[in-house]
Each structure stands twice: as structure tokens, then as C-alpha cells.
XYZ file of C-alpha atoms in Angstrom:
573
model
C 111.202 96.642 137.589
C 112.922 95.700 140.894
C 111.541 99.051 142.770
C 108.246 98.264 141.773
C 108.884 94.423 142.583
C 109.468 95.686 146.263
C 107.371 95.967 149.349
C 107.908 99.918 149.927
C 109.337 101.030 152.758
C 107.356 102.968 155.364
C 108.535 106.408 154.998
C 107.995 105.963 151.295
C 104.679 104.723 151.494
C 103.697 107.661 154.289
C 104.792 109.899 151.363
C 102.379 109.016 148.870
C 99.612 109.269 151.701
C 100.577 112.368 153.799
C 96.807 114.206 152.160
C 94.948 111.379 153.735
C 93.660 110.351 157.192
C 94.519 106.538 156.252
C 96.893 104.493 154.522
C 94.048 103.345 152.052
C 94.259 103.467 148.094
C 90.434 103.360 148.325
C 90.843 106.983 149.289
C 92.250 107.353 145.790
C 89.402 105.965 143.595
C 86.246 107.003 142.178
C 83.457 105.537 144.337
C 79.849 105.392 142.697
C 77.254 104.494 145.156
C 75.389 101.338 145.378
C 72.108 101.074 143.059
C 68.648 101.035 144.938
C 66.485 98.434 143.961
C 63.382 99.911 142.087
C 59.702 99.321 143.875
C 61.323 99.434 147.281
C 60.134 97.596 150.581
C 59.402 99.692 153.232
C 59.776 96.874 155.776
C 62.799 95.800 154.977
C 65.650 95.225 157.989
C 68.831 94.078 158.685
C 70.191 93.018 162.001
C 73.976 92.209 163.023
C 74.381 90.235 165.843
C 76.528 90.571 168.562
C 76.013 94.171 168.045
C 79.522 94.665 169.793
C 82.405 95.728 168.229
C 84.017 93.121 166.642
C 86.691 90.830 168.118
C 89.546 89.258 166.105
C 88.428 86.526 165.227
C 84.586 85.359 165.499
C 81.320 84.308 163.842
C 78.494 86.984 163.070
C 74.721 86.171 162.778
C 73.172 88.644 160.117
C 69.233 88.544 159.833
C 67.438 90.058 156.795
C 63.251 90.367 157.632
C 60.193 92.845 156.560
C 61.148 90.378 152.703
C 57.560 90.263 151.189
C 58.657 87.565 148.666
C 61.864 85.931 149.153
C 63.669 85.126 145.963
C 66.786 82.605 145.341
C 68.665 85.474 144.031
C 68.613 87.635 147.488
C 72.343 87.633 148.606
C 73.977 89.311 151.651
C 77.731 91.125 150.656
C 80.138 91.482 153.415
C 81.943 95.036 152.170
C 85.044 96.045 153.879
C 85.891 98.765 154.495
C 82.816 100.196 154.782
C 83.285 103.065 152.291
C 83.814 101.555 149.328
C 80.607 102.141 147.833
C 80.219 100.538 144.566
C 77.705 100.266 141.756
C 77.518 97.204 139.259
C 80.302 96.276 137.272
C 79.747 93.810 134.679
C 83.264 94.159 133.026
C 84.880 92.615 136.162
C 83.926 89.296 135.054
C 87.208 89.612 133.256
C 89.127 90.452 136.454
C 88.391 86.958 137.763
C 88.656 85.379 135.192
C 92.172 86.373 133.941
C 93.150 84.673 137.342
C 91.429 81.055 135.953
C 88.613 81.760 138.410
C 85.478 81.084 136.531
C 83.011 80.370 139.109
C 79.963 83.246 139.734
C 80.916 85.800 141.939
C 79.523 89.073 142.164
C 80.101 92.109 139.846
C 80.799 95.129 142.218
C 82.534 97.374 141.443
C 84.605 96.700 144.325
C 85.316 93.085 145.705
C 82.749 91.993 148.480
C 85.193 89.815 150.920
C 82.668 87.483 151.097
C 78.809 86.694 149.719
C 76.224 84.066 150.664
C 72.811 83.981 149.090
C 70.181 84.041 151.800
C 68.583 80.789 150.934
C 71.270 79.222 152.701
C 68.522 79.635 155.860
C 66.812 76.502 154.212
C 63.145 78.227 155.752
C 63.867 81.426 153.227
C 62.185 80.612 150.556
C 59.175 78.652 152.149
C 58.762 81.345 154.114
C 58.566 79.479 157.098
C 59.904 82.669 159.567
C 56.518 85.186 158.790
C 56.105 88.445 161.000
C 52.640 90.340 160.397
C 53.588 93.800 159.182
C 49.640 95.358 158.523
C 46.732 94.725 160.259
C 43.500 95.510 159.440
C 40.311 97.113 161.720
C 39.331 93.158 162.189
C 42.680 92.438 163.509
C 43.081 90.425 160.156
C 47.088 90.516 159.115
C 47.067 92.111 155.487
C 51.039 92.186 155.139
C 53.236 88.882 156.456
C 56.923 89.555 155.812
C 59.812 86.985 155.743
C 63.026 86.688 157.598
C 66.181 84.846 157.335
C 69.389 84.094 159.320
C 72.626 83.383 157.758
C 76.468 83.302 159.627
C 79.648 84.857 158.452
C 82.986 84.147 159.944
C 84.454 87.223 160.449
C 89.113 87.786 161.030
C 90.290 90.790 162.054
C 90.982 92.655 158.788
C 91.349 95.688 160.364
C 89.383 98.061 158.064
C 85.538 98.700 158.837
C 82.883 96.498 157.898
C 79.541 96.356 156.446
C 76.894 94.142 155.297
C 74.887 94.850 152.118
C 71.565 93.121 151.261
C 71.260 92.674 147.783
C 68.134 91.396 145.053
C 68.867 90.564 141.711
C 71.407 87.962 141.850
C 75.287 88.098 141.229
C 75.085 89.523 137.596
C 73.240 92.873 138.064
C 72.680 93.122 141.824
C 71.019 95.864 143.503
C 70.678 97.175 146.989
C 67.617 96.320 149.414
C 69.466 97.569 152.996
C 72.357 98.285 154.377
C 73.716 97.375 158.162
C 75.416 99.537 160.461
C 78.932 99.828 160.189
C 80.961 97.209 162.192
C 84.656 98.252 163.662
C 87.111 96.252 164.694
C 88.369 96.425 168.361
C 91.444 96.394 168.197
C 92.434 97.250 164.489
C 95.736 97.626 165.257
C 96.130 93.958 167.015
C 99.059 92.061 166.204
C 97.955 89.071 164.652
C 98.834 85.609 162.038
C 102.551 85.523 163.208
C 104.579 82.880 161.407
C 108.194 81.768 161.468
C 110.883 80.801 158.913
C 114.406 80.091 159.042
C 116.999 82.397 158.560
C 120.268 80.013 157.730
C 121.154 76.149 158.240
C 122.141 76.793 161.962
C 118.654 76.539 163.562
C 119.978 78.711 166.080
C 118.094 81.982 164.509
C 114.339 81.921 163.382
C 112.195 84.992 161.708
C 108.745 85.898 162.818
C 106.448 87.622 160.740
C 102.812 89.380 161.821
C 100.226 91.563 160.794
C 99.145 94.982 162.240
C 97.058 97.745 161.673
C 99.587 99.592 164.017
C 102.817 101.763 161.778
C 105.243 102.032 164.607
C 107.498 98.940 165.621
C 106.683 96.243 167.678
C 108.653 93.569 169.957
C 108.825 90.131 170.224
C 109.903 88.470 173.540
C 110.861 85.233 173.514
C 113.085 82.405 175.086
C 112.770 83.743 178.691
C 113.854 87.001 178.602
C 115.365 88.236 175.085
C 113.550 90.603 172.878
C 113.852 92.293 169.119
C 112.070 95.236 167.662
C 110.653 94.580 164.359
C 111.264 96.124 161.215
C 108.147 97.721 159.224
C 107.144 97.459 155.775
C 103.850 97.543 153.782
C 102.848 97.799 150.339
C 100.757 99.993 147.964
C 98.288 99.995 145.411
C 101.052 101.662 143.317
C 103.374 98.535 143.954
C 100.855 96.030 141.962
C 101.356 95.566 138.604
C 99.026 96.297 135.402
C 98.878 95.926 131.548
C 96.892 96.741 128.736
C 94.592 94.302 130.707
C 93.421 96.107 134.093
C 94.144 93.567 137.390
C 92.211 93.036 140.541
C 95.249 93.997 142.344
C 95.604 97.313 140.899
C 91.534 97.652 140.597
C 88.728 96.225 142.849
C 90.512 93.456 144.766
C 92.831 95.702 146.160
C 92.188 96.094 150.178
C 94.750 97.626 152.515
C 97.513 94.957 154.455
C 98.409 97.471 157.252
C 101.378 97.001 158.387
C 104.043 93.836 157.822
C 106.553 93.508 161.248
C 109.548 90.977 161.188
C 112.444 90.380 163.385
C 114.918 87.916 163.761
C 115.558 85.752 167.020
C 118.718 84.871 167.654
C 120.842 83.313 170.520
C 118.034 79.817 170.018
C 119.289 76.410 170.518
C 118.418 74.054 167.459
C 115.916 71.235 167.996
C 114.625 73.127 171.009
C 111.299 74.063 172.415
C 111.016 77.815 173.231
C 107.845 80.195 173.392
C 107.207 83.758 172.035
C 104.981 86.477 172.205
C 104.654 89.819 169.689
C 103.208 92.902 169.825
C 103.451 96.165 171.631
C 101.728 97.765 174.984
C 99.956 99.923 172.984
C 98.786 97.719 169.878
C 98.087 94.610 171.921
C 99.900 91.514 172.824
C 99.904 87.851 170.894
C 99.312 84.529 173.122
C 102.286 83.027 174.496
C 103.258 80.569 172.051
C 105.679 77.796 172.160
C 107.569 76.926 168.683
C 110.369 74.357 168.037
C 113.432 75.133 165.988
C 114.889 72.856 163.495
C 118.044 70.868 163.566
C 121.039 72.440 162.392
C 122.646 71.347 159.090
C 124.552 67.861 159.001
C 122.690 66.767 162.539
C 119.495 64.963 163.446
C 117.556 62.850 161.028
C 114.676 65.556 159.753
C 110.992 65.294 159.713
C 109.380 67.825 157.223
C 105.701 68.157 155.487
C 105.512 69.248 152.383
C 103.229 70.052 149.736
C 101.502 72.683 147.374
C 98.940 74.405 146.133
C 97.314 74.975 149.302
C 94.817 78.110 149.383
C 92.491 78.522 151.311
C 88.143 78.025 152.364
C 85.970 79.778 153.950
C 85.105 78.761 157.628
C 81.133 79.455 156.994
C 78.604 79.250 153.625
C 79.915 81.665 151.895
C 81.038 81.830 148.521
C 84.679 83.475 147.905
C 86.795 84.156 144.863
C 88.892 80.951 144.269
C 87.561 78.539 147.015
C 90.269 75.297 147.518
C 88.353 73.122 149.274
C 90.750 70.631 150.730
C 92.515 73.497 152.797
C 90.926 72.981 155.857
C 91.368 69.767 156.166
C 94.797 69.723 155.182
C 95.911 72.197 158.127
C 93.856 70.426 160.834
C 95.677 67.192 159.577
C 99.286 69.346 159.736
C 98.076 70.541 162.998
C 97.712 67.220 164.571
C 101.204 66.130 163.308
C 102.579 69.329 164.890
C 101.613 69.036 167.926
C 102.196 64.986 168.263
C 105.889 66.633 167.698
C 106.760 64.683 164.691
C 107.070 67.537 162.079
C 110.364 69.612 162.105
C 109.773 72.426 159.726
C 106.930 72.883 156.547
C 107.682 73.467 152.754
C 105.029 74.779 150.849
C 105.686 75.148 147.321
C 104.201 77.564 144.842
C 100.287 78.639 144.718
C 100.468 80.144 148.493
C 97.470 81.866 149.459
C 95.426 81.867 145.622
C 94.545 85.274 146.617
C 95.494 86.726 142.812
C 94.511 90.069 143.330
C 92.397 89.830 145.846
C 94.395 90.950 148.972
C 92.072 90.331 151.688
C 92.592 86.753 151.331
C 95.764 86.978 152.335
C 94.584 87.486 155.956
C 92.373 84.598 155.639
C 95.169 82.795 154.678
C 97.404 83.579 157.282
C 94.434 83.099 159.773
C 94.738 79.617 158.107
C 97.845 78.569 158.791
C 98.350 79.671 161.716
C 97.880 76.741 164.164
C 100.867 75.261 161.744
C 103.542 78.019 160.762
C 103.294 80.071 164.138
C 104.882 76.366 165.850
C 107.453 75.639 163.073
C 109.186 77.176 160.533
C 106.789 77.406 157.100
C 109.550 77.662 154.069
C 108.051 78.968 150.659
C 109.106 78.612 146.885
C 107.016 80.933 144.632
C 104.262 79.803 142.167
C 102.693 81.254 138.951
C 99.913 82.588 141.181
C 102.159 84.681 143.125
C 104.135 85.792 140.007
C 102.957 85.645 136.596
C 102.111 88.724 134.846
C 102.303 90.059 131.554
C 104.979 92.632 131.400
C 106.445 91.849 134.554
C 109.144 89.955 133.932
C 108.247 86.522 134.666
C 108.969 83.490 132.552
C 105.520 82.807 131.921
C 103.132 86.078 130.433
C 100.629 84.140 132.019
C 97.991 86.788 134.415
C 97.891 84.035 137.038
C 99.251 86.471 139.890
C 95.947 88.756 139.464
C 98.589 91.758 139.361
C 100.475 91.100 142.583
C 103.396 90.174 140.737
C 105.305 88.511 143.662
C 104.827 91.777 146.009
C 102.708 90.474 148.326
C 104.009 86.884 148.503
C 107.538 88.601 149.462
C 106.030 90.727 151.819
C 104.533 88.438 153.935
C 106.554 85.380 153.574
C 110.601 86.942 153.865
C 113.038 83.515 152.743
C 116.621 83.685 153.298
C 117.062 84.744 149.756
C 119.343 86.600 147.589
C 117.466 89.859 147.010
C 114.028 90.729 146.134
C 111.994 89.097 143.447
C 115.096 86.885 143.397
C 113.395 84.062 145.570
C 115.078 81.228 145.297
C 117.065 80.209 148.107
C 119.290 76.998 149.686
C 118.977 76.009 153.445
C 120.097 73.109 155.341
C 118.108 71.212 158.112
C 119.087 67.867 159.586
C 120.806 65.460 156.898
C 119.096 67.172 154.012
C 120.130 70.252 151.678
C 117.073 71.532 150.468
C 117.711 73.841 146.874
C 114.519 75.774 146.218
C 114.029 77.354 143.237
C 111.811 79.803 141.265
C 110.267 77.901 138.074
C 108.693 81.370 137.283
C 111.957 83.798 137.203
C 114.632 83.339 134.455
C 116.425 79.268 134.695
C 118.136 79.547 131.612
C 121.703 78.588 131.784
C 122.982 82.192 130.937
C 120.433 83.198 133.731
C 121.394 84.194 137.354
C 119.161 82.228 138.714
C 120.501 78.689 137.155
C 124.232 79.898 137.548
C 123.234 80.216 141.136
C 121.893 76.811 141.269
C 124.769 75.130 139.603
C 127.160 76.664 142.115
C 124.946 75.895 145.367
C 124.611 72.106 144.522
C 128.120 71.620 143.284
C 129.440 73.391 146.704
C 126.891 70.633 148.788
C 129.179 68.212 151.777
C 127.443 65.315 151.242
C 129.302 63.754 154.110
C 127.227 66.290 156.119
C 124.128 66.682 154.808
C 124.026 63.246 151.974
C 120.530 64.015 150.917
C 119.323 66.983 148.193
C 115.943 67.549 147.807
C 115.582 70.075 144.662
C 112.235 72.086 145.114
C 109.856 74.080 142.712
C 106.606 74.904 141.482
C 106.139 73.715 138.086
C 107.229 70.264 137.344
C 109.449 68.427 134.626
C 107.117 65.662 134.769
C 103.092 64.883 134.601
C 100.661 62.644 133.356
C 98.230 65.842 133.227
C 101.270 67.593 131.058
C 101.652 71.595 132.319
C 105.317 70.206 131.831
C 107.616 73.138 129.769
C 110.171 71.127 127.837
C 112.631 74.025 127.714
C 112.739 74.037 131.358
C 113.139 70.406 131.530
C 116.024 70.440 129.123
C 117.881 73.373 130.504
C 117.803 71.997 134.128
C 117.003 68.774 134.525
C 121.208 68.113 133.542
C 121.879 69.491 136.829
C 120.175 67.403 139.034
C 121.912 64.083 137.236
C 124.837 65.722 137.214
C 124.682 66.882 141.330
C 123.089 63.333 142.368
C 119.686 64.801 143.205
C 117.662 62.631 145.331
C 114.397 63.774 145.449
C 112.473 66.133 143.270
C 109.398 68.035 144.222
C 106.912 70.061 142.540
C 103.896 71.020 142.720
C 101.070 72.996 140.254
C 99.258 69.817 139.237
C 96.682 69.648 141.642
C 97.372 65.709 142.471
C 100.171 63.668 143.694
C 102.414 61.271 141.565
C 105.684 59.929 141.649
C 108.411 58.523 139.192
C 110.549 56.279 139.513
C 114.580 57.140 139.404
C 113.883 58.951 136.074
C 116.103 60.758 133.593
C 115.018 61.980 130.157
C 112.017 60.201 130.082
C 113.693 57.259 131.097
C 113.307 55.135 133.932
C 116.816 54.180 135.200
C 115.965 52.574 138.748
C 112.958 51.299 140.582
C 112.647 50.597 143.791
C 112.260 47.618 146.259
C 109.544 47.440 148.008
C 109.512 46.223 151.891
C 107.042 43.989 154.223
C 106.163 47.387 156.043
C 105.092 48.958 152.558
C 108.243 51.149 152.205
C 109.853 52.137 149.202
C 113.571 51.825 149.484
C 116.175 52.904 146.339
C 119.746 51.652 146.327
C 121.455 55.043 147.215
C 124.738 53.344 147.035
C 123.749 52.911 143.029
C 122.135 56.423 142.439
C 120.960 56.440 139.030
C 118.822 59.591 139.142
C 116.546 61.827 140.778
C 112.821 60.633 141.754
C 110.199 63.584 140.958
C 107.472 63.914 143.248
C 104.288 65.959 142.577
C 102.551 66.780 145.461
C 100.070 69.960 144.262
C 97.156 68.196 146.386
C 97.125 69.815 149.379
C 93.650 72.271 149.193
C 93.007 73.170 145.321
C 90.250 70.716 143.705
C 92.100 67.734 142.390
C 92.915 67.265 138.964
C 91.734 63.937 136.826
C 94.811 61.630 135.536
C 94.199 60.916 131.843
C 93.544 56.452 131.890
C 96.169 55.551 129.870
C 100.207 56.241 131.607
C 103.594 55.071 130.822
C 104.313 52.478 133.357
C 108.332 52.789 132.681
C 108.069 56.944 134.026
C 105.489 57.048 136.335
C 104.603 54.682 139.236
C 100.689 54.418 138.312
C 100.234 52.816 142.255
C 101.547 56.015 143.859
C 98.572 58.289 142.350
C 96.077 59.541 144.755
């Protein structure tokens, strides 16, 4: 299990391809072509606008016309790459679904990255755009045709692109025209860097990017030093599978390129420096400054965090698993970031929601970028990154879509142990943050609770006096998705280690206890004229659990009726 838990190296992964032009599993599946529609429309057209090729990241106009009677079913598909012809699958209803996706989507046989139904032009179906198509000897128009205009916001994804114009709705679509085929620019562009910390010094930080380009890359940075990167990517052969087919391994695979990271060392903590990454030949990054965080056992720390994040789209269009609050969320990050009051970022469990569906982990980066390419953006791992049957998670849940943690590793490298071991311990300021895995064996015979028994009993509390204990799923919840065997196994631990703060995240809310141990609440705290909540550290009694799984997915509904001695029913929303 732990080869096929790791992102392959690149001479491995040129192996498997060395038959094909392209590092592409598409190359190695059965394509059927798209359906026709029957009783087609000779004066149908599609138009893609700029006609340029495409840059990396920008918004394209697509206009359908010649449509004799415009129906609320018509839908445009944006299909990358642009081989991947498909016919109608029905069956992958089940493929989002088994990630808890149950909105309508459409059933290709290969994922469209995104779909918007051409009645989004609100003069569509009124017909309001005509064009005269036949005249007669009078001069008399016998044909009038309709058009529509609709806007995609288009990343660099680095495969091909084209858009499909299909009748019939979502179910059993068929195809009324195709556009030309759109490339990228610059396919190999460096692109969606993002930093993490490497130990508790602040004096090193990792950056992480995406490229279409296999050879390594450099980052410059603090006025003159420079590292090449190392190179990884992934397969379709790295995903995992059961009985029960998953997008990852089927039709919501699409092809990451290649992953770069380096270290940078010899940085100053709490210090403003700048960077740039890429390579003469694949293209150059912005300049772009980024603060480190303050070493272990210094400076009072200022950190966001949250989970359950995702990500939207930027235009109309209807994606698998849509988080609406995303946006929002990262412009309000953003703003905090640059105002220079945020250290580092935790986000903790349900990353990207992409579940098999790897495109959207470009989006996502795209996403985040204005946040984790400033500051370092630390991880813990949720089910939707994990969980698969037969994979070795705790939880046989297929939450994960097939990715089984592969991806999630790939692109987000914590200072951990070893792969699919990610749970890690790392120092910043006067905190000593212990983030775990809630999805990977915590059992007390288990590595992973040994470990965390040994980290938090080894903890200088005259240096750092604060623990913060992170995860994904939590011990408590008014909504329940609460496991009382992990609460009982290692909830002893943080009472025992004088926890101070607990957070979780995978209820889709936030709520917070009071000082609470078994169910019991042992302190609450005082409230100040400024609104603050203040607990007598001096008398710890135990930890106070924090759920903060608000941050982008759609918010979950508190039952009405909550125990007032465990949770603080004020501190919901």
C-alpha cells in the first residue's frame, strides 16, 4: 500500500509512458465519440472569442447561433483535453455520487471541467438575438435563427481545450457543434506556487508549483540565492479503486503535469523577502514578496485557520462539488494578508473537494493563491483527501473519489514523517501546533497515537506555553459526525498534556465548548468589556474544542435543542 500511496517519481512515471507522445492516461482508455444529435441543424455555429491562444489565466466569450428553437436543456461543455471524446454515460451518476455529490452534472463519459446551460444569456430562450438564415424571392426571411453568449473563466490547465454544444440536457446529452481546439500558450508555465514550513526555525520555507514542463526549475529568492526543484508527478495507476470503479481511476482523471518543490534556506524569521520560480525556458513567476513566520518560543503569533474550504467557480458555470463560500473566504484572508496581520494559515481537512476529479485541483490552487503564495499554508488531511474502501484508512468511507491521499501529498508536502503518514508537529511563535490525521490509524497501539503521545509529552512549555491540537474530524458536535472510539482513545491525551485549544473541522459550521472533558464542562470563561473570552490558564481544567468547518462548503443546520453545560450556544454562527 505505501508504493501505491506515493506520488511516483519521474523516471518511474516516464517508464510507464515511454510508447506515448504525452504523459496522459487518456492515451490509455477507450474513447467512444460524442453522439450527434438526430434531425441536425445545418446552421448551427459556435464562436470562441479571443480567438488567440489562450493565456494563463482569463475569461472566454463562447457564442452558440444558426439555434432554430432554443431549448432550456441546450448546455455548452468545456472538454479538456480536447481528445477525450466521450459518448453518454449514465452509470457515472454513481461516480459522483459515491463522493456525496448529488447535484446534476452531466453524464459523459469523461468529466467536462466545467458546463453552463445556455439560458444563462437571459435573451436565449425569448429569442431576442434573431439572424435571418433563408430568404425568399420577395426578400421575405423564411428561416430566423437564435444566438446566445455565455463566459467561461478559463486557468491554465495545460492540456488542450474544447467547447462542446450540447441538446438534450445533462441526463442523455447529445452533440449540436463542436469549437476549434483552444491551446494554451505557455503549457509549460510555472504557475499556483505556495509555501509551507519546513521546521519551527522560520529560517527555511518550501515552495511548491505547477508545470507542464518535466525538467527542473529554480527559484530565486532573497536577493540573490537560488534552489533547483525536485520533480514529481502522479499517475492514473497511483489512484486507488474497488469493487466500486472511482472518478480518479475513471473519468475524472485529468493529467497534473509536473509537481516542483524546493526548500529555501539561509531566511531570517519574521522577515519580508520576495521570490520568483520557474525556468528560462518554461517561463518565469511574478516577483513575489512572502513573510516567514516566527521561530519557535519567540513573537506572539497571528494565524487563520479553518476548514473545509473548496472551491467556486469564477463564472456561471456549474462544477462537480461547488462550495460556495470559497471565494469570499480567500478575498477576506487576502485582505488580512496583506494588512500584515496574519503570520502563517492552517487549513484543516477537506482541501480542494476535488474527489476524483483532478482538474480541480488547479482551480484550487488558482484559488488560494493570493493567500498561500505570501505565507506559509499548513495542511492536516480530511476524509475527502483519504477515505477509500480498501485503502487503508480508518473510515471505508469513498469520500476521497479514489485519490486516496496521493494527490493531497503531492501538492501540499508537510514536514511529516513519511508518506501517507501526515501528521506532523511544528512550532511558530509561543504556540506548538500537533496536527494530526483523524483518518489514518489513532489507536493507542497505533504509530500514529504513540507518535502523538511522545511529541506532546516532549513540549517546553516555558518556550512555547500554548498547544493547539489540530484535526479533521471532531470529538465534539451538536450535528454529531463525532466517532466515540476516537474520542475515547485520544481525547486522554490532551487532559493529560494540558491542551489548550482544540480544532476541527468536517462540520460545515463553527462552534465552540467550553473547557470540556468527557462530556463535561469543567471551566467557562469570563467574559471582558471588549467582548473577549478569557480562561484562567493558571487553573487549566481542560482543552476548549473549536469547530471551524465553515470556511467555503454550504453550512450545516444546528439541531434547536443543545446542551448548554458542553457547548457555548452564543458562539454558533
Amino acid at each position: 500500500m505505501a508504493s501505491r500511496l506515493s506520488p511516483t517519481n519521474l523516471s518511474d512515471a516516464m517508464n510507464g509512458f515511454q510508447n506515448h507522445t504525452a504523459i496522459s492516461d487518456f492515451r490509455l482508455l477507450n474513447r467512444r465519440k460524442l453522439g450527434a444529435c438526430l434531425n441536425p441543424n445545418p446552421y448551427i455555429e459556435m464562436e470562441v472569442s479571443p480567438k488567440s491562444a489562450l493565456a494563463d489565466d482569463q475569461m472566454i466569450t463562447v457564442t452558440v447561433s444558426g439555434v432554430l428553437v432554443p431549448s432550456k436543456n441546450d448546455w455548452v461543455g468545456m472538454i479538456s483535453p480536447s481528445h477525450a471524446d466521450v459518448d453518454v454515460c449514465p452509470q457515472n451518476l454513481l461516480l459522483y455520487e459515491q463522493t456525496g455529490d448529488f447535484s446534476e452534472l452531466p453524464l459523459l463519459c469523461h468529466y467536462p471541467v466545467k458546463a453552463q446551460y445556455v439560458s444563462n444569456d437571459p435573451d436565449y430562450i425569448r429569442c431576442k438575438k434573431k439572424e435571418c438564415k433563408k430568404i425568399d424571392q420577395r426578400g421575405k426571411c423564411l428561416v430566423k435563427t437564435c444566438s446566445a453568449s455565455i463566459v467561461f473563466h478559463v486557468i491554465n490547465i495545460r492540456t488542450s481545450i474544447q467547447f462542446v454544444f450540447f441538446g438534450a440536457g445533462f441526463q442523455a446529452p447529445c452533440v449540436l457543434a463542436k469549437s476549434n481546439v483552444l491551446e494554451f500558450e505557455n503549457p509549460k508555465k510555472p504557475l499556483y506556487g505556495h509555501l509551507s514550513s519546513v521546521d519551527s526555525t522560520g529560517t527555511s520555507m518550501r515552495l511548491t508549483w505547477v508545470s507542464g514542463d518535466k525538467n527542473p526549475q529554480q527559484v530565486e529568492y532573497a536577493n540573490g540565492k537560488s534552489q533547483t526543484s525536485r520533480v514529481t508527478t502522479f499517475s492514473q495507476d497511483n489512484m486507488c479503486t474497488s469493487a466500486l470503479q472511482s472518478p480518479a481511476k475513471d473519468f475524472g482523471w485529468h493529467d497534473p503535469g509536473y509537481i516542483h518543490s524546493v526548500v529555501m534556506n539561509g531566511l531570517k524569521p519574521s522577515t519580508m523577502f520576495s521570490y520568483r520560480y520557474g525556468s528560462n525556458s518554461a517561463g518565469w513567476s511574478k516577483k513575489i514578496n512572502f513573510k516567514t513566520p516566527p521561530s519557535g518560543g519567540s513573537d506572539e503569533l497571528n494565524f487563520l485557520a479553518f476548514g473545509d474550504m473548496g472551491k467556486a467557480p469564477r463564472d456561471a458555470s456549474l462544477e462537480h462539488y461547488i462550495q460556495p463560500g470559497s471565494i469570499a473566504v480567500i478575498q477576506a484572508m487576502a485582505d488580512e494578508v496583506l494588512s500584515g496581520n496574519a503570520d502563517s494559515i492552517f487549513h484543516i481537512g477537506d482541501i480542494s473537494y476535488a474527489t476524483g476529479f483532478l482538474v480541480e485541483w488547479d482551480f484550487f490552487l488558482h484559488l488560494i493563491s493570493p493567500v498561500a503564495s505570501k505565507l506559509p499554508y499548513m495542511t492536516a488531511i480530511g476524509n475527502h483527501e483519504r477515505d477509500y474502501m480498501n485503502s487503508g484508512s480508518v473510515y471505508i468511507t469513498p469520500d476521497s473519489g479514489g485519490e486516496c491521499g496521493v494527490p493531497y501529498e503531492s501538492y501540499f508536502p508537510m514536514p511529516t514523517p513519511a508518506k501517507d503518514k501526515p501528521w506532523y508537529s511544528i512550532e511558530q511563535g509561543s504556540v506548538h501546533f500537533v496536527v494530526i490525521s483523524t483518518e489514518h490509524d489513532w489507536s493507542k497501539n497505533s504509530e500514529q497515537y504513540q507518535w502523538m503521545s511522545k511529541d506532546m509529552a516532549s513540549v517546553d512549555r516555558s518556550k512555547t506555553p500554548w498547544v493547539i491540537f489540530i484535526g479533521h474530524r471532531p470529538m465534539y458536535s451538536s450535528c454529531g459526525s463525532v466517532d466515540p472510539i476516537f474520542v475515547l482513545q485520544v481525547e486522554p491525551l490532551l487532559l493529560e498534556n494540558k491542551v489548550d485549544l482544540v480544532l476541527f473541522g468536517h462540520v460545515h459550521n463553527y462552534e465552540r465548548t467550553c473547557a470540556v472533558y468527557k462530556n463535561q464542562c469543567r471551566a467557562m470563561p469570563t467574559k471582558g468589556a471588549d467582548g473577549v473570552d478569557t480562561y484562567d490558564n493558571k487553573n487549566y481544567q481542560a482543552p476548549v474544542h473549536a469547530i471551524i468547518g465553515m470556511a467555503g462548503f454550504k453550512l450545516d443546520n444546528f439541531p434547536p435543542m443543545v446542551k448548554t453545560d458542553s457547548i457555548v450556544i452564543s458562539y454558533r454562527n
